[in-house]
mmCIF file of C-alpha atoms in Angstrom:
data_model
loop_
_atom_site.group_PDB
_atom_site.id
_atom_site.type_symbol
_atom_site.label_atom_id
_atom_site.label_comp_id
_atom_site.label_asym_id
_atom_site.label_seq_id
_atom_site.Cartn_x
_atom_site.Cartn_y
_atom_site.Cartn_z
ATOM 1 C CA GLN A 261 63.496 59.817 40.541
ATOM 2 C CA SER A 262 65.083 56.605 39.366
ATOM 3 C CA THR A 263 63.363 54.457 42.015
ATOM 4 C CA LEU A 264 59.832 55.847 41.714
ATOM 5 C CA PRO A 265 58.992 54.265 38.394
ATOM 6 C CA LEU A 266 60.417 51.007 39.682
ATOM 7 C CA VAL A 267 58.040 50.974 42.684
ATOM 8 C CA ILE A 268 55.072 51.737 40.484
ATOM 9 C CA ALA A 269 56.066 49.012 38.086
ATOM 10 C CA GLN A 270 56.223 46.501 40.928
ATOM 11 C CA GLN A 271 52.922 47.509 42.486
ATOM 12 C CA SER A 272 50.848 47.669 39.340
ATOM 13 C CA PRO A 273 51.221 44.016 38.360
ATOM 14 C CA ALA A 274 50.399 42.981 41.930
ATOM 15 C CA ILE A 275 47.137 44.941 41.889
ATOM 16 C CA MET A 276 46.137 43.560 38.444
ATOM 17 C CA SER A 277 47.013 40.045 39.540
ATOM 18 C CA ASP A 278 44.815 40.296 42.639
ATOM 19 C CA SER A 279 41.932 41.615 40.545
ATOM 20 C CA GLU A 280 42.265 38.929 37.922
ATOM 21 C CA ASP A 281 42.591 36.156 40.505
ATOM 22 C CA TYR A 282 39.537 37.421 42.346
ATOM 23 C CA GLU A 283 37.412 37.596 39.235
ATOM 24 C CA TYR A 284 38.585 34.172 38.098
ATOM 25 C CA GLU A 285 37.896 32.606 41.483
ATOM 26 C CA TYR A 286 34.436 34.205 41.534
ATOM 27 C CA ASP A 287 33.498 32.836 38.117
ATOM 28 C CA GLU A 288 34.729 29.346 38.905
ATOM 29 C CA SER A 289 33.045 29.085 42.279
ATOM 30 C CA ASP A 290 29.834 30.474 40.875
ATOM 31 C CA GLN A 291 29.823 27.911 38.078
ATOM 32 C CA GLU A 292 30.482 25.111 40.585
ATOM 33 C CA ALA A 293 27.631 26.359 42.705
ATOM 34 C CA MET A 294 25.324 26.244 39.686
ATOM 35 C CA ASP A 295 26.449 22.742 38.817
ATOM 36 C CA ASP A 296 26.005 21.485 42.382
ATOM 37 C CA GLY A 297 23.037 23.586 43.338
ATOM 38 C CA GLY A 298 19.345 23.871 42.491
ATOM 39 C CA ASP A 299 19.853 23.986 38.719
ATOM 40 C CA GLU A 300 21.323 20.495 38.654
ATOM 41 C CA GLU A 301 18.045 18.831 37.756
ATOM 42 C CA GLN A 302 17.324 21.215 34.904
ATOM 43 C CA SER A 303 20.838 20.788 33.487
ATOM 44 C CA PHE A 304 20.517 16.992 33.670
ATOM 45 C CA GLU A 305 17.182 16.965 31.878
ATOM 46 C CA TYR A 306 18.548 19.044 29.042
ATOM 47 C CA THR A 307 21.547 16.769 28.588
ATOM 48 C CA ASP A 308 19.422 13.606 28.712
ATOM 49 C CA SER A 309 16.970 14.953 26.134
ATOM 50 C CA ASP A 310 19.817 15.910 23.864
ATOM 51 C CA ASN A 311 21.289 12.408 24.099
ATOM 52 C CA ASP A 312 17.907 10.864 23.275
ATOM 53 C CA LYS A 313 17.686 12.982 20.168
ATOM 54 C CA ASP A 314 21.149 11.892 19.158
ATOM 55 C CA ASP A 315 20.234 8.227 19.703
ATOM 56 C CA ASP A 316 17.059 8.594 17.651
ATOM 57 C CA GLY A 317 18.977 10.254 14.864
ATOM 58 C CA ASP A 318 21.664 7.587 14.886
ATOM 59 C CA GLY A 319 19.021 4.853 14.773
ATOM 60 C CA GLU A 320 17.243 6.477 11.858
ATOM 61 C CA VAL A 321 20.510 6.839 9.948
ATOM 62 C CA ALA A 322 21.390 3.203 10.614
ATOM 63 C CA LEU A 323 18.000 2.053 9.293
ATOM 64 C CA GLU A 324 18.276 4.207 6.199
ATOM 65 C CA ASN A 325 21.794 3.029 5.450
ATOM 66 C CA ALA A 326 20.864 -0.628 5.903
ATOM 67 C CA TYR A 327 17.818 -0.249 3.653
ATOM 68 C CA TYR A 328 19.740 1.335 0.798
ATOM 69 C CA ASN A 329 22.589 -1.133 1.219
ATOM 70 C CA ALA A 330 20.028 -3.888 0.695
ATOM 71 C CA LYS A 331 18.748 -2.198 -2.453
ATOM 72 C CA SER A 332 22.313 -1.938 -3.747
ATOM 73 C CA GLU A 333 22.802 -5.647 -3.138
ATOM 74 C CA ARG A 334 19.587 -6.376 -4.971
ATOM 75 C CA ASP A 335 20.606 -4.247 -7.952
ATOM 76 C CA ALA A 336 23.976 -6.025 -8.020
ATOM 77 C CA GLY A 337 22.229 -9.379 -8.288
ATOM 78 C CA GLU A 338 23.127 -10.463 -4.751
ATOM 79 C CA LEU A 339 19.571 -11.514 -3.962
ATOM 80 C CA ASP A 340 20.262 -13.745 -0.943
ATOM 81 C CA GLU A 341 22.353 -11.039 0.697
ATOM 82 C CA ALA A 342 19.676 -8.458 -0.089
ATOM 83 C CA ARG A 343 17.005 -10.600 1.587
ATOM 84 C CA ASP A 344 19.109 -10.937 4.714
ATOM 85 C CA THR A 345 19.803 -7.210 4.837
ATOM 86 C CA PHE A 346 16.137 -6.290 4.348
ATOM 87 C CA GLU A 347 15.265 -8.641 7.199
ATOM 88 C CA SER A 348 17.908 -6.964 9.349
ATOM 89 C CA VAL A 349 16.213 -3.599 8.708
ATOM 90 C CA VAL A 350 12.975 -4.984 10.118
ATOM 91 C CA ARG A 351 14.667 -6.430 13.183
ATOM 92 C CA MET A 352 16.652 -3.254 13.842
ATOM 93 C CA GLU A 353 13.566 -1.080 13.769
ATOM 94 C CA VAL A 354 11.573 -3.454 15.979
ATOM 95 C CA GLU A 355 14.395 -3.488 18.538
ATOM 96 C CA GLN A 356 14.629 0.299 18.463
ATOM 97 C CA LYS A 357 10.901 0.754 18.995
ATOM 98 C CA LYS A 358 10.775 -1.811 21.768
ATOM 99 C CA LYS A 359 13.702 -0.095 23.479
ATOM 100 C CA ALA A 360 11.964 3.265 23.161
ATOM 101 C CA ALA A 361 8.843 1.707 24.724
ATOM 102 C CA GLY A 362 10.898 0.363 27.628
ATOM 103 C CA ILE A 363 10.567 -3.297 26.612
ATOM 104 C CA GLU A 364 13.628 -5.431 27.150
ATOM 105 C CA ARG A 365 14.660 -7.595 24.235
ATOM 106 C CA ASP A 366 14.595 -10.841 26.211
ATOM 107 C CA ALA A 367 11.526 -10.009 28.254
ATOM 108 C CA GLY A 368 8.521 -12.086 27.301
ATOM 109 C CA GLU A 369 5.797 -13.251 29.596
ATOM 110 C CA GLY A 370 3.749 -15.006 26.933
ATOM 111 C CA GLY A 371 1.052 -12.345 26.798
ATOM 112 C CA ASP A 372 -1.595 -11.961 24.159
ATOM 113 C CA ASP A 373 0.590 -9.552 22.187
ATOM 114 C CA GLU A 374 3.605 -11.843 21.997
ATOM 115 C CA GLU A 375 2.792 -13.179 18.532
ATOM 116 C CA SER A 376 1.925 -9.765 17.131
ATOM 117 C CA MET A 377 5.304 -8.385 18.280
ATOM 118 C CA ASP A 378 7.261 -11.213 16.621
ATOM 119 C CA VAL A 379 9.027 -10.156 13.429
ATOM 120 C CA ASP A 380 8.548 -13.600 11.884
ATOM 121 C CA ALA A 381 4.930 -14.024 12.943
ATOM 122 C CA THR A 382 2.399 -14.826 10.238
ATOM 123 C CA ALA A 383 -1.335 -15.268 10.312
ATOM 124 C CA ALA A 384 -1.210 -18.789 8.903
ATOM 125 C CA GLY A 385 -2.736 -20.297 12.023
ATOM 126 C CA THR A 386 -5.404 -17.646 12.501
ATOM 127 C CA LYS A 387 -8.562 -16.829 10.625
ATOM 128 C CA ARG A 388 -7.977 -13.108 10.782
ATOM 129 C CA LEU A 389 -4.911 -10.943 10.334
ATOM 130 C CA MET A 390 -3.655 -9.000 13.329
ATOM 131 C CA PRO A 391 -1.532 -5.810 13.297
ATOM 132 C CA LEU A 392 2.204 -6.152 13.935
ATOM 133 C CA LYS A 393 3.396 -3.909 16.742
ATOM 134 C CA TYR A 394 6.671 -2.022 16.959
ATOM 135 C CA HIS A 395 7.186 -1.885 13.190
ATOM 136 C CA GLY A 396 7.754 1.442 11.487
ATOM 137 C CA PRO A 397 7.968 2.855 7.957
ATOM 138 C CA TRP A 398 11.370 1.283 7.302
ATOM 139 C CA SER A 399 9.963 -2.137 8.182
ATOM 140 C CA TYR A 400 7.104 -1.562 5.740
ATOM 141 C CA LYS A 401 9.500 -0.563 2.962
ATOM 142 C CA ALA A 402 11.838 -3.478 3.626
ATOM 143 C CA ILE A 403 9.049 -6.062 3.697
ATOM 144 C CA LYS A 404 7.620 -4.642 0.479
ATOM 145 C CA GLN A 405 11.011 -5.148 -1.172
ATOM 146 C CA LEU A 406 11.077 -8.726 0.147
ATOM 147 C CA VAL A 407 7.730 -9.426 -1.518
ATOM 148 C CA LYS A 408 9.109 -8.147 -4.813
ATOM 149 C CA LEU A 409 12.157 -10.394 -4.499
ATOM 150 C CA HIS A 410 9.951 -13.426 -3.858
ATOM 151 C CA LEU A 411 7.822 -12.541 -6.882
ATOM 152 C CA ARG A 412 10.965 -12.595 -9.008
ATOM 153 C CA SER A 413 11.626 -16.184 -8.017
ATOM 154 C CA LEU A 414 7.920 -17.141 -8.062
ATOM 155 C CA ASP A 415 8.115 -18.446 -4.511
ATOM 156 C CA GLY A 416 4.432 -18.421 -3.669
ATOM 157 C CA ARG A 417 4.787 -19.402 -0.013
ATOM 158 C CA GLU A 418 7.309 -16.660 0.738
ATOM 159 C CA VAL A 419 5.265 -14.130 -1.217
ATOM 160 C CA MET A 420 2.202 -14.838 0.894
ATOM 161 C CA ARG A 421 4.227 -14.862 4.112
ATOM 162 C CA ASP A 422 5.768 -11.455 3.528
ATOM 163 C CA TYR A 423 2.739 -9.913 1.815
ATOM 164 C CA SER A 424 0.769 -10.846 4.919
ATOM 165 C CA ARG A 425 3.442 -9.144 7.052
ATOM 166 C CA MET A 426 3.312 -6.081 4.829
ATOM 167 C CA LEU A 427 -0.457 -5.717 5.286
ATOM 168 C CA ARG A 428 -0.179 -6.302 9.037
ATOM 169 C CA VAL A 429 2.526 -3.677 9.415
ATOM 170 C CA ALA A 430 0.540 -1.187 7.335
ATOM 171 C CA SER A 431 -2.488 -1.646 9.594
ATOM 172 C CA SER A 432 -0.503 -0.879 12.758
ATOM 173 C CA PRO A 433 -0.599 2.682 14.134
ATOM 174 C CA ASP A 434 3.096 2.301 15.030
ATOM 175 C CA ALA A 435 4.041 2.252 11.349
ATOM 176 C CA ALA A 436 2.171 5.475 10.477
ATOM 177 C CA ILE A 437 1.784 4.504 6.807
ATOM 178 C CA SER A 438 -0.205 7.134 4.925
ATOM 179 C CA PRO A 439 -3.311 6.018 2.965
ATOM 180 C CA ASN A 440 -1.741 7.142 -0.301
ATOM 181 C CA ALA A 441 1.461 5.189 0.337
ATOM 182 C CA LEU A 442 -0.553 2.121 1.308
ATOM 183 C CA GLU A 443 -2.778 2.264 -1.765
ATOM 184 C CA LYS A 444 0.217 2.786 -4.032
ATOM 185 C CA GLY A 445 2.062 -0.168 -2.496
ATOM 186 C CA VAL A 446 -0.922 -2.510 -2.662
ATOM 187 C CA ASN A 447 -1.817 -1.574 -6.238
ATOM 188 C CA GLY A 448 1.800 -2.109 -7.253
ATOM 189 C CA MET A 449 1.725 -5.647 -5.845
ATOM 190 C CA LEU A 450 -1.595 -6.432 -7.519
ATOM 191 C CA ASP A 451 -0.274 -5.201 -10.862
ATOM 192 C CA ARG A 452 2.821 -7.348 -10.485
ATOM 193 C CA VAL A 453 0.909 -10.560 -9.842
ATOM 194 C CA SER A 454 -1.512 -9.747 -12.669
ATOM 195 C CA ASN A 455 1.422 -9.286 -15.046
ATOM 196 C CA LEU A 456 2.801 -12.644 -13.936
ATOM 197 C CA VAL A 457 -0.469 -14.247 -15.032
ATOM 198 C CA SER A 458 -0.495 -12.379 -18.356
ATOM 199 C CA ASN A 459 3.083 -13.423 -19.121
ATOM 200 C CA SER A 460 2.710 -17.041 -17.982
ATOM 201 C CA THR A 461 2.152 -20.039 -20.228
ATOM 202 C CA THR A 462 -1.249 -21.685 -20.477
ATOM 203 C CA GLN A 463 0.144 -24.918 -19.012
ATOM 204 C CA PRO A 464 0.230 -24.628 -15.191
ATOM 205 C CA PRO A 465 3.409 -25.845 -13.458
ATOM 206 C CA GLU A 466 3.420 -29.102 -11.534
ATOM 207 C CA ASP A 467 4.263 -27.328 -8.268
ATOM 208 C CA GLU A 468 1.378 -25.105 -7.214
ATOM 209 C CA ASN A 469 3.820 -22.987 -5.211
ATOM 210 C CA GLY A 470 5.150 -21.611 -8.521
ATOM 211 C CA ASP A 471 1.782 -21.287 -10.275
ATOM 212 C CA PRO A 472 1.162 -17.595 -11.113
ATOM 213 C CA ARG A 473 -2.612 -18.139 -11.275
ATOM 214 C CA ALA A 474 -2.807 -19.683 -7.815
ATOM 215 C CA LEU A 475 -0.501 -17.001 -6.468
ATOM 216 C CA ALA A 476 -2.638 -14.228 -7.981
ATOM 217 C CA ARG A 477 -5.810 -15.661 -6.451
ATOM 218 C CA ASN A 478 -4.175 -15.917 -3.036
ATOM 219 C CA VAL A 479 -2.791 -12.363 -3.155
ATOM 220 C CA TYR A 480 -6.116 -10.865 -4.246
ATOM 221 C CA ASP A 481 -8.112 -12.857 -1.675
ATOM 222 C CA LEU A 482 -5.769 -11.781 1.125
ATOM 223 C CA THR A 483 -5.990 -8.153 0.004
ATOM 224 C CA LEU A 484 -9.788 -8.239 -0.024
ATOM 225 C CA ASP A 485 -9.841 -9.776 3.457
ATOM 226 C CA ALA A 486 -7.473 -7.114 4.779
ATOM 227 C CA PHE A 487 -9.459 -4.130 3.478
ATOM 228 C CA HIS A 488 -12.989 -5.464 3.846
ATOM 229 C CA PRO A 489 -15.192 -2.530 4.959
ATOM 230 C CA SER A 490 -16.810 -4.504 7.799
ATOM 231 C CA ASN A 491 -14.303 -6.960 9.227
ATOM 232 C CA GLY A 492 -10.951 -6.227 7.609
ATOM 233 C CA ILE A 493 -7.738 -5.604 9.522
ATOM 234 C CA SER A 494 -7.619 -2.164 7.889
ATOM 235 C CA PRO A 495 -11.144 -1.322 6.605
ATOM 236 C CA ASN A 496 -10.976 0.690 3.416
ATOM 237 C CA GLU A 497 -14.085 0.613 1.237
ATOM 238 C CA ARG A 498 -12.554 2.506 -1.661
ATOM 239 C CA LEU A 499 -9.490 0.267 -1.894
ATOM 240 C CA TRP A 500 -11.612 -2.851 -1.377
ATOM 241 C CA PHE A 501 -13.909 -1.835 -4.254
ATOM 242 C CA LYS A 502 -11.036 -1.063 -6.615
ATOM 243 C CA THR A 503 -9.318 -4.338 -5.729
ATOM 244 C CA ASN A 504 -12.501 -6.245 -6.530
ATOM 245 C CA LEU A 505 -12.716 -4.547 -9.929
ATOM 246 C CA LYS A 506 -9.116 -5.493 -10.706
ATOM 247 C CA TYR A 507 -9.728 -9.015 -9.477
ATOM 248 C CA GLY A 508 -12.818 -9.342 -11.651
ATOM 249 C CA GLN A 509 -10.895 -8.288 -14.756
ATOM 250 C CA LEU A 510 -8.107 -10.739 -13.950
ATOM 251 C CA LEU A 511 -10.606 -13.578 -13.413
ATOM 252 C CA TYR A 512 -12.186 -12.787 -16.782
ATOM 253 C CA GLU A 513 -8.783 -13.030 -18.452
ATOM 254 C CA MET A 514 -8.160 -16.308 -16.601
ATOM 255 C CA ASN A 515 -11.581 -17.576 -17.766
ATOM 256 C CA GLU A 516 -12.675 -18.348 -14.194
ATOM 257 C CA THR A 517 -16.373 -17.687 -14.641
ATOM 258 C CA VAL A 518 -17.673 -18.969 -11.320
ATOM 259 C CA LYS A 519 -15.237 -16.905 -9.265
ATOM 260 C CA LEU A 520 -15.964 -13.853 -11.433
ATOM 261 C CA GLN A 521 -19.686 -14.168 -10.719
ATOM 262 C CA MET A 522 -18.944 -14.157 -6.978
ATOM 263 C CA VAL A 523 -16.868 -10.997 -7.310
ATOM 264 C CA ILE A 524 -19.619 -9.271 -9.314
ATOM 265 C CA ARG A 525 -22.148 -10.279 -6.677
ATOM 266 C CA ASP A 526 -20.040 -8.672 -3.928
ATOM 267 C CA LEU A 527 -19.625 -5.514 -5.976
ATOM 268 C CA LEU A 528 -23.352 -5.249 -6.644
ATOM 269 C CA GLN A 529 -24.156 -5.777 -2.991
ATOM 270 C CA SER A 530 -21.688 -3.103 -1.859
ATOM 271 C CA SER A 531 -23.103 -0.549 -4.309
ATOM 272 C CA GLY A 532 -26.760 -1.248 -3.502
ATOM 273 C CA GLN A 533 -27.667 -2.792 -6.835
ATOM 274 C CA PRO A 534 -29.794 -5.938 -7.264
ATOM 275 C CA ALA A 535 -27.794 -9.124 -7.667
ATOM 276 C CA ASP A 536 -29.882 -10.138 -10.674
ATOM 277 C CA ILE A 537 -29.228 -7.852 -13.613
ATOM 278 C CA LEU A 538 -32.771 -8.472 -14.905
ATOM 279 C CA GLU A 539 -34.288 -6.900 -11.788
ATOM 280 C CA GLY A 540 -35.239 -3.290 -12.371
ATOM 281 C CA HIS A 541 -33.255 -2.876 -15.573
ATOM 282 C CA HIS A 542 -35.992 -0.673 -16.978
ATOM 283 C CA ALA A 543 -35.266 1.987 -14.335
ATOM 284 C CA ASP A 544 -34.508 5.443 -15.664
ATOM 285 C CA SER A 545 -31.146 7.095 -15.604
ATOM 286 C CA SER A 546 -31.724 9.153 -12.475
ATOM 287 C CA SER A 547 -32.668 6.148 -10.357
ATOM 288 C CA SER A 548 -29.683 4.178 -11.640
ATOM 289 C CA GLY A 549 -27.223 6.727 -10.398
ATOM 290 C CA ALA A 550 -29.027 7.390 -7.126
ATOM 291 C CA ASP A 551 -29.488 3.761 -6.185
ATOM 292 C CA ALA A 552 -25.867 2.964 -6.837
ATOM 293 C CA CYS A 553 -24.693 5.911 -4.846
ATOM 294 C CA GLY A 554 -26.105 4.748 -1.527
ATOM 295 C CA SER A 555 -23.584 5.409 1.198
ATOM 296 C CA ASN A 556 -20.660 5.654 -1.177
ATOM 297 C CA GLY A 557 -20.818 9.379 -1.705
ATOM 298 C CA SER A 558 -21.850 11.579 -4.611
ATOM 299 C CA ALA A 559 -24.034 10.626 -7.562
ATOM 300 C CA ALA A 560 -20.977 10.845 -9.821
ATOM 301 C CA THR A 561 -19.185 8.226 -7.752
ATOM 302 C CA GLY A 562 -22.276 6.022 -7.698
ATOM 303 C CA GLY A 563 -22.728 6.322 -11.446
ATOM 304 C CA THR A 564 -19.082 5.493 -12.022
ATOM 305 C CA HIS A 565 -19.430 2.371 -9.903
ATOM 306 C CA VAL A 566 -22.480 1.287 -11.899
ATOM 307 C CA MET A 567 -20.565 1.544 -15.161
ATOM 308 C CA GLU A 568 -17.459 -0.188 -13.821
ATOM 309 C CA ILE A 569 -19.502 -3.135 -12.569
ATOM 310 C CA ALA A 570 -21.520 -3.204 -15.793
ATOM 311 C CA ALA A 571 -18.287 -3.497 -17.790
ATOM 312 C CA LEU A 572 -17.488 -6.739 -15.948
ATOM 313 C CA GLN A 573 -21.041 -7.995 -16.399
ATOM 314 C CA ILE A 574 -21.031 -7.235 -20.126
ATOM 315 C CA GLN A 575 -17.789 -9.165 -20.600
ATOM 316 C CA LEU A 576 -19.118 -12.109 -18.593
ATOM 317 C CA TYR A 577 -22.493 -12.340 -20.356
ATOM 318 C CA SER A 578 -20.874 -11.853 -23.739
ATOM 319 C CA ARG A 579 -18.625 -14.853 -23.084
ATOM 320 C CA LEU A 580 -21.548 -16.893 -21.750
ATOM 321 C CA LYS A 581 -23.642 -15.812 -24.762
ATOM 322 C CA ASP A 582 -26.454 -14.781 -22.435
ATOM 323 C CA THR A 583 -28.012 -12.197 -24.736
ATOM 324 C CA LYS A 584 -30.829 -11.238 -22.412
ATOM 325 C CA LYS A 585 -28.555 -10.350 -19.485
ATOM 326 C CA LEU A 586 -26.015 -8.781 -21.822
ATOM 327 C CA ARG A 587 -28.666 -6.451 -23.166
ATOM 328 C CA ALA A 588 -29.826 -5.550 -19.656
ATOM 329 C CA ALA A 589 -26.280 -4.819 -18.448
ATOM 330 C CA TYR A 590 -25.580 -2.672 -21.500
ATOM 331 C CA ARG A 591 -28.770 -0.667 -21.033
ATOM 332 C CA ARG A 592 -28.008 -0.111 -17.367
ATOM 333 C CA ALA A 593 -24.524 1.160 -18.182
ATOM 334 C CA MET A 594 -25.667 3.486 -20.960
ATOM 335 C CA SER A 595 -28.535 4.896 -18.881
ATOM 336 C CA VAL A 596 -26.191 6.303 -16.234
ATOM 337 C CA ARG A 597 -25.889 10.074 -16.103
ATOM 338 C CA GLY A 598 -23.079 11.754 -14.231
ATOM 339 C CA GLY A 599 -20.700 8.819 -14.081
ATOM 340 C CA ILE A 600 -17.034 9.472 -14.879
ATOM 341 C CA PRO A 601 -15.474 6.097 -15.682
ATOM 342 C CA HIS A 602 -12.027 5.601 -17.147
ATOM 343 C CA PRO A 603 -12.102 6.008 -20.961
ATOM 344 C CA ARG A 604 -10.993 2.383 -21.362
ATOM 345 C CA THR A 605 -13.974 1.194 -19.299
ATOM 346 C CA LEU A 606 -16.341 3.231 -21.433
ATOM 347 C CA ALA A 607 -14.668 1.975 -24.622
ATOM 348 C CA LEU A 608 -15.042 -1.634 -23.508
ATOM 349 C CA ILE A 609 -18.745 -1.166 -22.828
ATOM 350 C CA GLN A 610 -19.313 0.499 -26.189
ATOM 351 C CA GLU A 611 -17.285 -2.046 -28.162
ATOM 352 C CA LEU A 612 -19.122 -5.041 -26.700
ATOM 353 C CA GLY A 613 -22.376 -3.135 -27.133
ATOM 354 C CA GLY A 614 -21.539 -2.707 -30.810
ATOM 355 C CA LYS A 615 -20.998 -6.451 -31.149
ATOM 356 C CA MET A 616 -24.325 -7.038 -29.433
ATOM 357 C CA HIS A 617 -26.059 -4.724 -31.912
ATOM 358 C CA MET A 618 -24.376 -6.499 -34.796
ATOM 359 C CA GLY A 619 -25.671 -9.846 -33.543
ATOM 360 C CA GLN A 620 -29.156 -8.361 -33.560
ATOM 361 C CA ARG A 621 -28.525 -6.854 -37.022
ATOM 362 C CA ASN A 622 -28.985 -3.318 -35.702
ATOM 363 C CA PHE A 623 -26.211 -2.009 -37.903
ATOM 364 C CA ASN A 624 -26.836 1.699 -37.368
ATOM 365 C CA ASP A 625 -26.659 1.334 -33.583
ATOM 366 C CA ALA A 626 -23.623 -0.904 -33.961
ATOM 367 C CA SER A 627 -21.853 1.672 -36.116
ATOM 368 C CA GLN A 628 -22.444 4.429 -33.582
ATOM 369 C CA ALA A 629 -21.308 2.245 -30.683
ATOM 370 C CA PHE A 630 -18.099 1.253 -32.481
ATOM 371 C CA PHE A 631 -17.336 4.843 -33.363
ATOM 372 C CA GLN A 632 -17.808 5.938 -29.730
ATOM 373 C CA ALA A 633 -15.605 3.043 -28.645
ATOM 374 C CA PHE A 634 -12.949 4.167 -31.123
ATOM 375 C CA LYS A 635 -12.918 7.677 -29.644
ATOM 376 C CA SER A 636 -12.777 6.378 -26.077
ATOM 377 C CA TYR A 637 -9.937 3.976 -26.887
ATOM 378 C CA ASP A 638 -8.090 6.791 -28.601
ATOM 379 C CA GLU A 639 -8.509 8.965 -25.503
ATOM 380 C CA ALA A 640 -7.254 6.136 -23.291
ATOM 381 C CA GLY A 641 -4.216 5.584 -25.524
ATOM 382 C CA GLY A 642 -4.837 1.905 -26.216
ATOM 383 C CA ARG A 643 -4.224 -0.267 -29.266
ATOM 384 C CA SER A 644 -7.844 -1.182 -29.910
ATOM 385 C CA PRO A 645 -9.067 1.691 -32.179
ATOM 386 C CA PRO A 646 -8.175 -0.155 -35.424
ATOM 387 C CA ARG A 647 -10.208 -3.145 -34.238
ATOM 388 C CA CYS A 648 -13.255 -0.911 -33.712
ATOM 389 C CA LEU A 649 -12.806 0.671 -37.140
ATOM 390 C CA GLN A 650 -12.673 -2.749 -38.772
#
């Protein structure tokens, strides 16, 4: 009786050990067979894909960190360091995209695309801008910040160099810049150069490179070339039209009459209106809106374009004291039905129309025009209502 439990105790562990060893050896050999067998290719593909995702994520994080480090340097007043870091963002992203496309960094056979792939390439030696390959959204953001830094220092050459790069990157499918982001970025640059002109002294600097007026002309001309509906690097009729309107207003403020007339001519041609304001100015309101609409869309859009162009014409002819053309432009603007211009545009038309009526001693019409201008200015939130009331 005393030995029986002892035998059982010795046999039981041996049986459990054999079972455990057998199961363990089965699992291990089966796993090795899976690793070495037909599933090897599938396992390898999964691992490789996972590593690619990790590399992409690491690259994106590195770009984001470098970009915001550059902004921190800029905010700290370390402008030279910020420029270098923004440039490094561009180079990092280009290298990443080339690597993803299977292009070695030092491989270059002098093909047609060599210049367009170069980070430092500009269009100075060409008549037409060309898209920059292998640049992404971080490159676009970094180059945009570089343009702003150059505007701070009024370095016209560097502004044009990097603004050209910015437009070329935005036109590339690799960058995937949305139309809204592009329009916002371009309008921001145009507003900045316009403000430089407004805040500059009347005496131009000796060095044209630091002349805000020359810089503004160059930036606007390059923008119009880039978005020209027919032959631009990134055709965009809406943005081209709006840029021309802004340019026309800036030229009026700069008192550059000849250039302003050229801009008005382009606007009239694009909207299907006669170049001479005296041609067909007796047309009724329905034909005014329809003719201006053309291929640009709805009658409301066409009517708005008519009034926006007429606002430039009214300012120009008022300055030139060309009463006949001023009267024709005013009548064309006021005959439009269905247009939805900005309240400030409408106020400008009505205010200058009131002055025209005063010059003709039509005081009742002048009073009504000034009152309408006052209401439009008030709606727009400007400072001109007291002037209209006076």
